[in-house]
PDB file of C-alpha atoms and ligand atoms in Angstrom:
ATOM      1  CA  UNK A1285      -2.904   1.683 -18.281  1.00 68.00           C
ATOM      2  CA  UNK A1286      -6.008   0.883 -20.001  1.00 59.00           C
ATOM      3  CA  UNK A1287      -7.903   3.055 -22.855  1.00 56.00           C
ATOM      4  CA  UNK A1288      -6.672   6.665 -23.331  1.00 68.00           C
ATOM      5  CA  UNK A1289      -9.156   8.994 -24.141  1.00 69.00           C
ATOM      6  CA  UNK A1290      -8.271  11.985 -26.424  1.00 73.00           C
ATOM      7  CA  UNK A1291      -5.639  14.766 -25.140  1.00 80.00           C
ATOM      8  CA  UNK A1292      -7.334  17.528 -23.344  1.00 87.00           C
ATOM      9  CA  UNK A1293      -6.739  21.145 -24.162  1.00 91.00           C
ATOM     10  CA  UNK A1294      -5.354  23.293 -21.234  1.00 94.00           C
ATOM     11  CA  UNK A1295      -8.305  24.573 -20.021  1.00 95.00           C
ATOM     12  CA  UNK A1296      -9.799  21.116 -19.701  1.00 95.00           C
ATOM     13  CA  UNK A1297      -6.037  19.991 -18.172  1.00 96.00           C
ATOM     14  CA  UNK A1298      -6.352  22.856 -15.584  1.00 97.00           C
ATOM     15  CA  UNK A1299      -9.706  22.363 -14.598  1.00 97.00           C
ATOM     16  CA  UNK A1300      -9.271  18.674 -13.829  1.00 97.00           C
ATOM     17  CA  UNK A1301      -5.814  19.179 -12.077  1.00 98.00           C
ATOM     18  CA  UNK A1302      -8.040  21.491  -9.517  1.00 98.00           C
ATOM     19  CA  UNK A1303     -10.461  18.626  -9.350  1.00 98.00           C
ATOM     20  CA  UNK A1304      -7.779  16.103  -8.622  1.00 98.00           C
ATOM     21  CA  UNK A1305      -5.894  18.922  -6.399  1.00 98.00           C
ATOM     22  CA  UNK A1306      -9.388  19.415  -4.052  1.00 97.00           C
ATOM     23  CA  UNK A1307     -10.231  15.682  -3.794  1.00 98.00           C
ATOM     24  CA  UNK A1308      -6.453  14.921  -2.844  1.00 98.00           C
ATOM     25  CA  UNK A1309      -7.202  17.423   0.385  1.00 97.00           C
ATOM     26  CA  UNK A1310     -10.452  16.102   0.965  1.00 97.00           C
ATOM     27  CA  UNK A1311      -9.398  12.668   1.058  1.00 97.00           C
ATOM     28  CA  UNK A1312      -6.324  13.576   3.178  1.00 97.00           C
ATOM     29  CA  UNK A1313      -4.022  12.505   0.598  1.00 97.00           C
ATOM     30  CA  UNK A1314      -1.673  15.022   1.098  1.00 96.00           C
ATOM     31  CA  UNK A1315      -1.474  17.838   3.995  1.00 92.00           C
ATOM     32  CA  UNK A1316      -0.267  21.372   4.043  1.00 91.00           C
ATOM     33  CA  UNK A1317       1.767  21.992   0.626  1.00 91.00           C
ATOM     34  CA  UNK A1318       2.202  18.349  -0.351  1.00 93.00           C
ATOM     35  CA  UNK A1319       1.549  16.858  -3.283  1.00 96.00           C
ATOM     36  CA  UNK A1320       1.847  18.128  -7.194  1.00 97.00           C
ATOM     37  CA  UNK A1321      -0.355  17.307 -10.389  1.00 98.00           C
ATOM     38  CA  UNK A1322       0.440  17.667 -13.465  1.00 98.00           C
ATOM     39  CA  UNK A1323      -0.918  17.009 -17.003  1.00 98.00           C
ATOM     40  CA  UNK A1324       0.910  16.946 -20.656  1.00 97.00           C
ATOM     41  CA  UNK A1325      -0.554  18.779 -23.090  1.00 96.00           C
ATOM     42  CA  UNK A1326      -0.299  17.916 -26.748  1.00 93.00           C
ATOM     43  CA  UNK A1327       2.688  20.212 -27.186  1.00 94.00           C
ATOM     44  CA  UNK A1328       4.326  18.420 -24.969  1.00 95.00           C
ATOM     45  CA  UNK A1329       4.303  21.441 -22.422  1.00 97.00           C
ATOM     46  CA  UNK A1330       3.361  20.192 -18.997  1.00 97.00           C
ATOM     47  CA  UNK A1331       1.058  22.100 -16.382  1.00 98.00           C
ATOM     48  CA  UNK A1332       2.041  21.657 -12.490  1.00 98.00           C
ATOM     49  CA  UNK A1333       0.964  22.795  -9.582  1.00 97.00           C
ATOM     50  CA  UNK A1334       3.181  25.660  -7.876  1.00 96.00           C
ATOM     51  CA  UNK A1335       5.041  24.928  -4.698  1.00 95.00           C
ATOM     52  CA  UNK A1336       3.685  26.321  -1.393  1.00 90.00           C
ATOM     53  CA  UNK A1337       0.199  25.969  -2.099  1.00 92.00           C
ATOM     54  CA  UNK A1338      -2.325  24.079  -0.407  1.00 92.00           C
ATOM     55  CA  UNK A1339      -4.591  21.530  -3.030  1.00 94.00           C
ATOM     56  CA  UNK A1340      -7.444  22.042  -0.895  1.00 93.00           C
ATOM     57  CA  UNK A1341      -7.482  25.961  -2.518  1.00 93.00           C
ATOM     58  CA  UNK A1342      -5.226  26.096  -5.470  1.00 95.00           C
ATOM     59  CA  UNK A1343      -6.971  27.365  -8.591  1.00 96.00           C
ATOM     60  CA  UNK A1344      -6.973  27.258 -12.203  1.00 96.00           C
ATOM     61  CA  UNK A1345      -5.012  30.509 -13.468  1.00 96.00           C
ATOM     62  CA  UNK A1346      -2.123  29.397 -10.270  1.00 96.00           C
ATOM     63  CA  UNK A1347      -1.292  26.631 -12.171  1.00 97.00           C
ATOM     64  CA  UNK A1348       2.280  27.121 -14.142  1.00 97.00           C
ATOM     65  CA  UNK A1349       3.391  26.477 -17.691  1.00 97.00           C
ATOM     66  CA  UNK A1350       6.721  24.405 -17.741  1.00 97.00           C
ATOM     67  CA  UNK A1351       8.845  22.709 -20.309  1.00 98.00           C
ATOM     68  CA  UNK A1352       9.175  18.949 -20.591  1.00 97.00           C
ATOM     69  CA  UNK A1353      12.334  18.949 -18.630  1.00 96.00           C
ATOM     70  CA  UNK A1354       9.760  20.861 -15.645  1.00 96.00           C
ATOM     71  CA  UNK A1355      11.099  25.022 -16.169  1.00 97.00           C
ATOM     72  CA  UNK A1356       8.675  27.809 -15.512  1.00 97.00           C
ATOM     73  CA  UNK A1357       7.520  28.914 -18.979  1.00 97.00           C
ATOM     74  CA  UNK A1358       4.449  31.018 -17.954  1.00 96.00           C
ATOM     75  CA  UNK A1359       2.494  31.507 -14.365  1.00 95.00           C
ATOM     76  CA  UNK A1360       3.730  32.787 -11.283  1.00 93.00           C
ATOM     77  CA  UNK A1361       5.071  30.886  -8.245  1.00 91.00           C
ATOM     78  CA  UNK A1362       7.958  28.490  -8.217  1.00 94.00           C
ATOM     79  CA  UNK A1363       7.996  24.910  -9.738  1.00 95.00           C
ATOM     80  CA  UNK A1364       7.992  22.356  -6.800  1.00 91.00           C
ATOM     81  CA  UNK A1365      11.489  20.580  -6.763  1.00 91.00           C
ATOM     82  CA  UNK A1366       9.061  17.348  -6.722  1.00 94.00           C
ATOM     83  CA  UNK A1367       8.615  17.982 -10.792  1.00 96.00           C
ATOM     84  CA  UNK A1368      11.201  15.997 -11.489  1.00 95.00           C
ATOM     85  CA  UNK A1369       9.236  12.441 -10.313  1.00 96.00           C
ATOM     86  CA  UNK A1370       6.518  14.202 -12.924  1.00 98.00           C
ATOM     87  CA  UNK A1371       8.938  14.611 -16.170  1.00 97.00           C
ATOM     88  CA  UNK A1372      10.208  11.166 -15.119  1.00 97.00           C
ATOM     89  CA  UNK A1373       7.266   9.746 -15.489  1.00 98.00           C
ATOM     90  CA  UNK A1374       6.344  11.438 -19.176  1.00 97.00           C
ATOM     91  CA  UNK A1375      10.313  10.699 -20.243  1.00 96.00           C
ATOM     92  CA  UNK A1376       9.698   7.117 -19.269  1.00 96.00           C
ATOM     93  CA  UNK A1377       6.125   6.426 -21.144  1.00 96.00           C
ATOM     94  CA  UNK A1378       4.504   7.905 -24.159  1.00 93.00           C
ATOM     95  CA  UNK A1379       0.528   7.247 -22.874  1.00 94.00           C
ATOM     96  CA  UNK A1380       1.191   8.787 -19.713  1.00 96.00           C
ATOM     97  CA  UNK A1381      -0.596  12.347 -20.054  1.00 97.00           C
ATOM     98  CA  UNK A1382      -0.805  12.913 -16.143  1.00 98.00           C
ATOM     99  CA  UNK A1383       0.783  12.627 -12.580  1.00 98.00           C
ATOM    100  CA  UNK A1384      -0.316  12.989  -9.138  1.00 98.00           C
ATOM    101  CA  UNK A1385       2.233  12.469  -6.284  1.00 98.00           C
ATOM    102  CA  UNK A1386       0.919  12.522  -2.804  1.00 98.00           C
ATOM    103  CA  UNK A1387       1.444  11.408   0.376  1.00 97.00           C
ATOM    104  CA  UNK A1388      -1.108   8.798   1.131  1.00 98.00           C
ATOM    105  CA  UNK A1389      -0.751   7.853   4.715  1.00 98.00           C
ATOM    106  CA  UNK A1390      -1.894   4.458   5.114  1.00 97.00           C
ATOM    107  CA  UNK A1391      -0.101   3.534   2.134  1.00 98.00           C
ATOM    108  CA  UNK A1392       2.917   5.499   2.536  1.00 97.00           C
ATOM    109  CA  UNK A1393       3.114   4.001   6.209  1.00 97.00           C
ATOM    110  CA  UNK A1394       3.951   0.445   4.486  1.00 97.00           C
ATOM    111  CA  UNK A1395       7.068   1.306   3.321  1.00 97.00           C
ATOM    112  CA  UNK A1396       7.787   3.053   7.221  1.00 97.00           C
ATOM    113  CA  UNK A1397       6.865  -0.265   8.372  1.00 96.00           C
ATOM    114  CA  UNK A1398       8.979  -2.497   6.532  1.00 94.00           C
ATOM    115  CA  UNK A1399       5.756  -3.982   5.154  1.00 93.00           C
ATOM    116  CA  UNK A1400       5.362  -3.027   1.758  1.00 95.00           C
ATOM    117  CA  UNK A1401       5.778  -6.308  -0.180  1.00 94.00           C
ATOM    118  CA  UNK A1402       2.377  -7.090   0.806  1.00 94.00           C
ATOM    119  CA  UNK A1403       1.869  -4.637  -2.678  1.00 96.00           C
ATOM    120  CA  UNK A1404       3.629  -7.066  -4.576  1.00 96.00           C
ATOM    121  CA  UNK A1405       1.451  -9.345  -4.007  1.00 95.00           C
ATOM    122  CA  UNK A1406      -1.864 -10.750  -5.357  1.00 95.00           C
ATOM    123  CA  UNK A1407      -4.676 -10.275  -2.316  1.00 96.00           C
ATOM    124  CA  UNK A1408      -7.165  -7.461  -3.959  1.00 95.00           C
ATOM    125  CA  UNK A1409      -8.699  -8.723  -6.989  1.00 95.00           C
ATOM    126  CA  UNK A1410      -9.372  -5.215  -8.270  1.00 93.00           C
ATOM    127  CA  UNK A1411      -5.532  -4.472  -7.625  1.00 94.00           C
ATOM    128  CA  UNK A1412      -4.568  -7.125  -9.142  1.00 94.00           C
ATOM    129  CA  UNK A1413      -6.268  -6.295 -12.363  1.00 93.00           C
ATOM    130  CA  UNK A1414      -5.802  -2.989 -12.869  1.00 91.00           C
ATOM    131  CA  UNK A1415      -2.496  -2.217 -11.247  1.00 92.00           C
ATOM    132  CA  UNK A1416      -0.585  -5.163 -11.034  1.00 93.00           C
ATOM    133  CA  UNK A1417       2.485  -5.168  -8.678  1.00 95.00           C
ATOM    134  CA  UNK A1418       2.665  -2.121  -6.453  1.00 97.00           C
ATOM    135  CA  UNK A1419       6.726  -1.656  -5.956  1.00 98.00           C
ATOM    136  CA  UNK A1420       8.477   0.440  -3.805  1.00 98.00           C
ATOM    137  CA  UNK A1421      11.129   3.048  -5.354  1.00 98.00           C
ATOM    138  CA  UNK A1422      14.454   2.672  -2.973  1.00 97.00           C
ATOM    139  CA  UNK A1423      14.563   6.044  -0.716  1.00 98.00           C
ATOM    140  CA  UNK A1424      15.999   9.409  -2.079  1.00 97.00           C
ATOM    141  CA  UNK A1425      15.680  12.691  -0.903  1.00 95.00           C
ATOM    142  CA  UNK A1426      12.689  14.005  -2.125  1.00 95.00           C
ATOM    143  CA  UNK A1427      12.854  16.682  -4.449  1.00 92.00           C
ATOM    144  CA  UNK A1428      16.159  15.156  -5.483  1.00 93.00           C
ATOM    145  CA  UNK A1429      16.983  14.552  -9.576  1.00 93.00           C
ATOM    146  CA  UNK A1430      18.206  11.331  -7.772  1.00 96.00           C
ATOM    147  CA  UNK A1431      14.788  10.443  -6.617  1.00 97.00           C
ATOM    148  CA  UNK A1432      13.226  11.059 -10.671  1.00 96.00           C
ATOM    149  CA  UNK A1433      16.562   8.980 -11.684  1.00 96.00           C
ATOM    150  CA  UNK A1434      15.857   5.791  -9.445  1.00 97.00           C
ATOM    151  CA  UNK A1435      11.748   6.564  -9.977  1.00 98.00           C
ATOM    152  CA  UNK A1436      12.116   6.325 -13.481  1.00 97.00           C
ATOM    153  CA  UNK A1437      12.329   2.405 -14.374  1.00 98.00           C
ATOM    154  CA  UNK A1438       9.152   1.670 -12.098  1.00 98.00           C
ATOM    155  CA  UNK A1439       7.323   4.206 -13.654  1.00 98.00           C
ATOM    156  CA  UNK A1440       7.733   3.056 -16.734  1.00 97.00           C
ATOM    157  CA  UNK A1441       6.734  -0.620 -16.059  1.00 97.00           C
ATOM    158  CA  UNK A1442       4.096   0.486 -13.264  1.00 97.00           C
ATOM    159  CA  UNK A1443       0.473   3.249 -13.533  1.00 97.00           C
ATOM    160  CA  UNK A1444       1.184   3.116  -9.441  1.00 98.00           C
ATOM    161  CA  UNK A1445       4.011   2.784  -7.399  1.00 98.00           C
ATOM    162  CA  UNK A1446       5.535   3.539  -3.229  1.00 98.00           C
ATOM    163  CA  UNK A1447       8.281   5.808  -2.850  1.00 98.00           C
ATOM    164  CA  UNK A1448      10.048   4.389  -0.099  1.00 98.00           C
ATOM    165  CA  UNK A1449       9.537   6.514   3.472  1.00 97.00           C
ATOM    166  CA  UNK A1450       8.105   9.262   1.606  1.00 97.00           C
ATOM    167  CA  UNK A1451       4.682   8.919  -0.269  1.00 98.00           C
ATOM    168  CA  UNK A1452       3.321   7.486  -3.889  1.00 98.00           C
ATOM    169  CA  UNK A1453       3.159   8.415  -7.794  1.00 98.00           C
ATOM    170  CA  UNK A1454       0.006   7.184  -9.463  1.00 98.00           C
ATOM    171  CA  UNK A1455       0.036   7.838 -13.669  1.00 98.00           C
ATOM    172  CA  UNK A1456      -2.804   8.211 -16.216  1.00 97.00           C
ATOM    173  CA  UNK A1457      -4.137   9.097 -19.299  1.00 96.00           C
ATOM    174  CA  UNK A1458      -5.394  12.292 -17.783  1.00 96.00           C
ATOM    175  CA  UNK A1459      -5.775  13.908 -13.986  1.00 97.00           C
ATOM    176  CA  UNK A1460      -8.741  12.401 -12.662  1.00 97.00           C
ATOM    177  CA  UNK A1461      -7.831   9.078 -13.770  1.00 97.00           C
ATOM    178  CA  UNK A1462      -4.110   9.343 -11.433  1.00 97.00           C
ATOM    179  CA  UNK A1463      -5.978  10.790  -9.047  1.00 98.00           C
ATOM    180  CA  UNK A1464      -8.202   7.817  -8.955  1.00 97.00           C
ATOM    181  CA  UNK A1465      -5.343   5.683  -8.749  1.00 97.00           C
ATOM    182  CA  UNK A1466      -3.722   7.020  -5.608  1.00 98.00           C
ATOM    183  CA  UNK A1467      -7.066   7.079  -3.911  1.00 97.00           C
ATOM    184  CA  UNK A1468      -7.419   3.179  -4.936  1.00 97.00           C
ATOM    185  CA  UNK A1469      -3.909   2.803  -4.051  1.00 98.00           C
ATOM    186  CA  UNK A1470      -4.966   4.132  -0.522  1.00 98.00           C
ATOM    187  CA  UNK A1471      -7.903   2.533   0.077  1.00 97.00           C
ATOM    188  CA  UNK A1472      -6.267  -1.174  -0.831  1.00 97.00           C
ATOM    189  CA  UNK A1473      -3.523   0.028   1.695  1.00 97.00           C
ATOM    190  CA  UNK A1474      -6.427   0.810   4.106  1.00 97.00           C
ATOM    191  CA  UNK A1475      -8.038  -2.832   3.544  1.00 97.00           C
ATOM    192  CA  UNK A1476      -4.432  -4.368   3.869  1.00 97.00           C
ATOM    193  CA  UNK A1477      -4.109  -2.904   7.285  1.00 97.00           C
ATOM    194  CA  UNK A1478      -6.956  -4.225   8.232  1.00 97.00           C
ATOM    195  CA  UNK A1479      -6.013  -7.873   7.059  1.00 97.00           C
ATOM    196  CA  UNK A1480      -3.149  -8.400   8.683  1.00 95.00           C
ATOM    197  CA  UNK A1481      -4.625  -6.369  11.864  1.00 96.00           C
ATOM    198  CA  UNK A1482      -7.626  -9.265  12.210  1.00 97.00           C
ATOM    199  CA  UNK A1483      -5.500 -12.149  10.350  1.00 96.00           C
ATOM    200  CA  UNK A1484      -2.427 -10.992  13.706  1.00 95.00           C
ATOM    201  CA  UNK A1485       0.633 -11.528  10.914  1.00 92.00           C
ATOM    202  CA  UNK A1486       1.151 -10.619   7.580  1.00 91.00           C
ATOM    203  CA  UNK A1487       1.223 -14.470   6.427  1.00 93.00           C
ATOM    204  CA  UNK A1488      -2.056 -15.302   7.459  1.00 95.00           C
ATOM    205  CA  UNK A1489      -3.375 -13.159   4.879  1.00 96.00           C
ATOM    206  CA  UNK A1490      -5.083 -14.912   1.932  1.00 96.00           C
ATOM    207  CA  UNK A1491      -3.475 -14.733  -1.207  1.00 96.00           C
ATOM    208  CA  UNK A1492      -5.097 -15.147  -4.357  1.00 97.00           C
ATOM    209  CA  UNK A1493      -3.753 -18.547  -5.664  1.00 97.00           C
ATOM    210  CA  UNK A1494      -1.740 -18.485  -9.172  1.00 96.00           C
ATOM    211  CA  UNK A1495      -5.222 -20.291 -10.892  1.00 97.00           C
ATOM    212  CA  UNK A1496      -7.254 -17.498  -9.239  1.00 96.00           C
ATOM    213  CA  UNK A1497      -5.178 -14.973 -10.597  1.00 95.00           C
ATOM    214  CA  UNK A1498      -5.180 -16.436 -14.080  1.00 95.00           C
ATOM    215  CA  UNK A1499      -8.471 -17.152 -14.113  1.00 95.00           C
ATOM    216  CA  UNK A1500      -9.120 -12.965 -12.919  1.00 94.00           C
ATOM    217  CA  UNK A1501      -6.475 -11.884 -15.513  1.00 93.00           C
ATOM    218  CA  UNK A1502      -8.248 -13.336 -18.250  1.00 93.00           C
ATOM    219  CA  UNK A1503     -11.674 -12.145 -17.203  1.00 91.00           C
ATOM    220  CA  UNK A1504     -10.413  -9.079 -16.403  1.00 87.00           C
ATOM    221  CA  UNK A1505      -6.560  -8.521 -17.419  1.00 74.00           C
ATOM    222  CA  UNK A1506      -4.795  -5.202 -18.336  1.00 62.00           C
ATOM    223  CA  UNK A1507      -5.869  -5.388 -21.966  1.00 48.00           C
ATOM    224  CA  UNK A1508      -9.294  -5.563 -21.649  1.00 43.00           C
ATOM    225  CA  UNK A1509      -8.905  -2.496 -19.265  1.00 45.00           C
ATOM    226  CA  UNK A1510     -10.539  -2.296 -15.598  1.00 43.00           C
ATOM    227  CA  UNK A1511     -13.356  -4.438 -13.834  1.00 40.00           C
ATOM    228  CA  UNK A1512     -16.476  -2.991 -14.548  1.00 37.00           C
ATOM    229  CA  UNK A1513     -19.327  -2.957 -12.363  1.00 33.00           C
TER     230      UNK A1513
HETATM  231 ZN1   ZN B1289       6.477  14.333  -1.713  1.00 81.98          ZN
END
């Protein structure tokens, strides 16, 4: 996932969830009442979004208080059934002190359109770096504890990954960072589209070839964190 920076209190946690919550709308990466943040604070107490409320105007003090396994603890509103994908995610890795999960269209429509290997494999340098393989989680309703169950092993291997004809989960060391993630995640989908649009099949798409790769992993690999420009 890269360098960690310290854990934020939960006034810090709250404002940046807004911040992630606003850009989300902006970006159309979620519509209506989709989507939940969340963020871990050092107790170990998480703070998620309520269900039913638009990201474009939810605000700090509407933000609830739950447990690690997701119950209310303090706020009002109801915790979105989607929480589970969130304590999943914090059960399954220790660094992970935030999750967004949105519905990015573009890249949600890959897994609609039967095309979503093309995240699995290496045509974005920058994606290829940073985030590695971008799998697909097998289908389950959403909301389900089925859906956090089958999430859970990708999550912990994978800072971004598809949730099969539903959306994505993007992870990081705090808000902004996940939120960051999913709007990467959406703008490689975006590019991807347009590949295979101008290249007229998904195998006429350059690939990165395995010395290209190396070469990019060691210049740029997980461990020595993101491409910097
Ligand atoms: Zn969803």
């Amino acid at each position: 996932m890269g360098p960690v920076g310290p854990l934020l209190s939960e006034f810090d946690a709250r404002r940046q969830i807004v911040r992630a919550c606003r850009a989300l709308h902006e970006r159309g990466l979620v519509a209506a009442f989709d989507g939940n943040v969340s963020a871990r604070l050092p107790s170990g107490s998480l703070i998620v979004t309520p269900a039913g409320a638009s990201k474009g105007d939810v605000s700090e003090d509407a933000l609830l208080l739950c447990s690690p396994e997701g119950r209310r603890i303090r706020g009002a509103g109801q915790v979105s059934t989607e929480v589970q994908l969130h304590v999943a995610a914090y059960r399954a890795r220790r660094d992970v002190r935030a999750v967004v999960h949105a519905h990015p269209p573009l890249a949600s429509a890959f897994t609609f359109a039967g095309v979503e290997r093309l995240l699995l494999e290496p045509v974005l340098p920058e994606v290829v770096a940073r985030l590695g393989k971008i799998p697909a989680v097998p289908y389950a309703t959403p909301g389900s504890l089925e859906l956090g169950r089958l999430a859970e092993p990708f999550l912990a291997r994978h800072d971004a990954v598809l949730l099969a004809q539903h959306g994505a989960v993007t992870l990081g060391g705090d808000p902004w960072s996940a939120y960051l993630l999913m709007e990467k995640l959406e703008h490689a989908a975006t590019i991807l589209k347009a590949a295979r649009e101008l290249a007229g099949s998904e195998e006429a798409i350059r690939r990165l070839t395995p010395a290209q790769v190396a070469e990019l992993m060691a210049t740029y690999g997980k461990a020595k964190g993101p491409p910097r420009r």
